[in-house]
XYZ file of C-alpha atoms in Angstrom:
238
model
C -16.680 -25.720 11.105
C -16.802 -22.389 9.205
C -14.727 -21.559 6.122
C -12.640 -19.095 8.131
C -11.853 -21.714 10.748
C -10.834 -24.219 8.098
C -8.619 -21.645 6.370
C -6.928 -20.783 9.678
C -6.235 -24.414 10.490
C -4.818 -24.969 7.013
C -2.555 -21.931 7.437
C -1.239 -23.083 10.786
C -0.671 -26.551 9.367
C 1.809 -25.040 6.857
C 4.004 -24.140 9.841
C 4.105 -27.710 11.043
C 7.254 -28.125 8.921
C 10.360 -27.184 10.934
C 12.127 -25.562 7.972
C 9.130 -23.373 7.163
C 8.836 -22.289 10.813
C 12.498 -21.427 10.860
C 12.364 -19.349 7.706
C 9.106 -17.649 8.707
C 10.507 -16.711 12.100
C 13.746 -15.427 10.523
C 11.860 -13.270 8.030
C 9.576 -11.844 10.706
C 12.576 -10.905 12.866
C 14.466 -9.373 9.934
C 12.013 -6.426 9.645
C 13.060 -5.986 5.994
C 12.704 -7.838 2.656
C 14.602 -11.127 2.688
C 15.840 -12.941 -0.425
C 15.836 -16.662 -1.088
C 19.598 -17.025 -0.549
C 19.465 -15.397 2.877
C 16.359 -17.406 3.924
C 18.062 -20.610 2.781
C 21.221 -19.823 4.726
C 19.220 -19.080 7.874
C 18.018 -22.692 8.070
C 20.902 -24.428 6.276
C 19.214 -25.650 3.079
C 19.665 -25.112 -0.637
C 18.218 -22.116 -2.445
C 15.972 -24.353 -4.556
C 14.486 -26.077 -1.516
C 14.061 -22.720 0.229
C 12.117 -21.417 -2.782
C 9.697 -24.347 -2.500
C 9.018 -23.704 1.213
C 8.821 -19.921 0.822
C 6.206 -20.247 -1.938
C 4.175 -22.531 0.390
C 4.240 -19.767 3.013
C 3.105 -17.229 0.418
C 0.249 -19.517 -0.699
C -0.855 -19.861 2.925
C -1.006 -16.050 3.262
C 1.790 -15.881 5.846
C 4.311 -14.162 3.554
C 4.059 -11.805 0.615
C 6.542 -11.751 -2.235
C 7.713 -9.259 -4.859
C 10.725 -8.703 -7.077
C 13.252 -6.233 -5.681
C 16.983 -5.831 -5.329
C 17.735 -6.284 -1.633
C 21.134 -4.565 -1.702
C 20.058 -1.475 -3.617
C 22.450 -2.168 -6.466
C 21.673 -1.511 -10.144
C 23.708 -4.350 -11.567
C 22.365 -6.148 -14.621
C 20.608 -9.448 -14.279
C 17.394 -10.924 -13.078
C 15.758 -9.070 -10.208
C 15.414 -11.479 -7.237
C 12.215 -12.328 -5.398
C 12.087 -11.098 -1.814
C 9.724 -12.012 1.020
C 8.082 -10.153 3.903
C 5.423 -11.086 6.465
C 1.843 -10.144 5.687
C -0.057 -7.781 7.999
C -2.656 -10.327 9.036
C -2.618 -12.638 12.007
C -3.736 -16.209 12.291
C -5.689 -17.567 15.253
C -7.212 -20.962 15.754
C -9.679 -21.564 18.549
C -11.849 -24.647 18.883
C -14.590 -23.885 19.756
C -14.410 -20.481 18.117
C -14.015 -17.410 20.290
C -14.570 -13.711 19.494
C -12.597 -11.971 22.202
C -11.537 -9.285 19.698
C -15.189 -8.401 19.141
C -15.800 -8.163 22.903
C -12.648 -6.044 23.287
C -13.774 -3.729 20.457
C -17.144 -3.253 22.128
C -15.585 -2.407 25.481
C -13.048 -0.008 23.925
C -15.857 1.770 22.113
C -17.852 1.942 25.337
C -14.971 3.506 27.251
C -14.155 5.989 24.499
C -17.790 7.087 23.988
C -19.118 6.889 27.548
C -21.587 9.732 28.094
C -22.712 9.936 24.472
C -25.887 8.122 25.475
C -26.651 10.886 28.025
C -24.873 12.723 30.823
C -25.899 10.119 33.383
C -24.876 7.122 31.228
C -22.904 4.558 33.217
C -20.030 2.430 31.970
C -22.350 -0.593 31.801
C -24.960 1.331 29.842
C -22.241 2.499 27.433
C -21.185 -1.118 26.899
C -24.745 -2.172 26.127
C -25.152 0.734 23.691
C -21.861 -0.095 21.969
C -22.820 -3.781 21.711
C -26.236 -2.905 20.279
C -24.672 -0.572 17.705
C -22.109 -3.182 16.654
C -24.825 -5.819 16.277
C -27.090 -3.425 14.324
C -24.245 -2.698 11.899
C -23.755 -6.425 11.305
C -27.493 -6.935 10.727
C -27.671 -3.947 8.372
C -24.809 -5.337 6.323
C -26.526 -8.710 6.042
C -29.870 -7.089 5.146
C -28.208 -5.136 2.307
C -27.204 -8.397 0.612
C -30.793 -9.084 -0.430
C -33.949 -7.210 -1.172
C -35.147 -4.882 1.615
C -38.245 -5.450 3.621
C -39.472 -6.992 6.804
C -38.546 -10.639 7.351
C -40.855 -13.345 8.606
C -39.654 -15.319 11.590
C -38.474 -18.481 9.777
C -36.727 -16.540 7.022
C -35.087 -14.257 9.568
C -33.815 -17.177 11.598
C -32.357 -18.738 8.445
C -30.539 -15.506 7.669
C -29.326 -15.207 11.269
C -28.184 -18.826 11.282
C -25.647 -18.261 8.545
C -24.218 -15.015 9.945
C -23.997 -16.206 13.521
C -22.278 -19.424 12.438
C -19.474 -17.257 11.017
C -19.213 -15.479 14.372
C -18.745 -18.699 16.362
C -22.196 -19.042 17.935
C -22.758 -22.544 16.515
C -26.501 -22.005 15.868
C -28.836 -25.030 15.874
C -32.589 -25.191 15.269
C -34.445 -26.364 18.333
C -37.674 -25.896 16.364
C -38.618 -24.115 13.119
C -39.052 -20.872 15.114
C -36.312 -21.200 17.731
C -32.578 -20.967 17.176
C -30.307 -22.041 20.033
C -26.691 -20.898 20.086
C -24.586 -23.838 21.234
C -21.340 -21.919 21.725
C -20.547 -18.743 23.610
C -17.874 -16.872 21.607
C -17.125 -14.763 24.682
C -16.294 -17.714 26.957
C -14.572 -17.978 29.447
C -15.093 -14.267 30.187
C -18.820 -14.898 30.310
C -18.182 -17.309 33.181
C -16.197 -14.772 35.228
C -18.619 -11.881 34.730
C -21.890 -13.368 33.481
C -24.141 -10.406 34.153
C -21.964 -8.007 32.143
C -20.882 -10.298 29.321
C -24.282 -11.947 28.863
C -25.819 -8.487 28.835
C -23.401 -7.435 26.080
C -24.228 -10.594 24.175
C -27.940 -9.959 24.447
C -27.547 -6.342 23.369
C -25.406 -7.391 20.398
C -27.906 -9.943 19.187
C -30.862 -7.566 19.758
C -29.051 -4.968 17.682
C -28.340 -7.567 15.010
C -32.053 -8.364 14.684
C -32.858 -4.670 14.549
C -30.347 -4.162 11.707
C -31.718 -7.210 9.932
C -35.203 -5.718 10.237
C -36.611 -8.865 11.811
C -39.254 -7.677 14.330
C -40.812 -11.127 14.205
C -37.784 -12.539 16.077
C -36.454 -11.674 19.504
C -33.267 -12.370 21.403
C -34.068 -13.925 24.754
C -31.794 -14.462 27.749
C -32.113 -18.168 28.543
C -28.874 -19.477 30.080
C -28.175 -23.167 29.585
C -25.038 -24.981 30.746
C -22.369 -25.176 28.042
C -24.230 -22.894 25.612
C -24.618 -19.200 24.846
C -26.846 -17.397 27.314
C -29.106 -16.114 24.511
C -31.304 -17.822 21.994
C -33.422 -16.386 19.134
C -37.094 -17.206 18.811
C -40.218 -16.018 17.115
C -41.582 -13.080 19.100
C -45.046 -13.074 20.551
C -47.405 -12.349 17.750
C -44.621 -12.752 15.152
C -45.057 -14.705 11.951
C-alpha cells in the first residue's frame, strides 16, 4: 500500500466518529467560517469537546483553521478560532484506481483533437494525449537524478517506484521484466479494452520515453486480473 493510500485511509478513519462527521458536514454546508461555539451547538456538545474534535479534523487535513471574528465586530478580547473545509478531496479505492488520470487524458484529447494533424481521429488524439502525459511523468522522474540513458534493470527499478504510486502494483517477474498486477483504469478497461488498453500502453510508452529508458519497452500482454501492459528489457537492450 502506498503512502498516499495510507494517508487517505487515515483521513477517512477520522470521520468514523459520529460527532466529527456531524461537525464536518455542518461546516461544509455553512459555506463560511464557523466558530467553535456554533460547531458545538450543531451537534449538541460542549465547546471544549468540540475543540478537541475540530482539531482532529484539522490534523487530518479535512478542515483549515485561523483566528478571525465571525461577526465582524471589533470588541476587545481574544480573537476566536474559526474553521473552514480545505480545498482537497479524499478518495479511497482498494485496489487503487486512477479514473481522474484517464478523464484528464480524454479531456485533453477532445480539446486538442486535430493538433496531431488535420486527419487525426479522436482515438489518435487520445493516444497522443496519453503519450504526452506519460512522457511528462517520466521527465519529472528523470530530473530527480543525474541525466543520462538508463540500463534496463536500473530503469525498471525507477519505473517500479513511480508506477506503484500510480496504482499499477508493479512486481518483478524477472530481473528484466516488470508485471503490473493492477489496472488503475478498471473497470473501464473491461468495457472498452481496445481503447483503454491502448491509452494505457501509450501512457507507459511515453513514460519510458520521458525517463530516457530506450533499453525498456512497454508491451501489450493482457493477463486476467492484471494490467494489459508489462515492461521488459527491449530486444538488444542492456
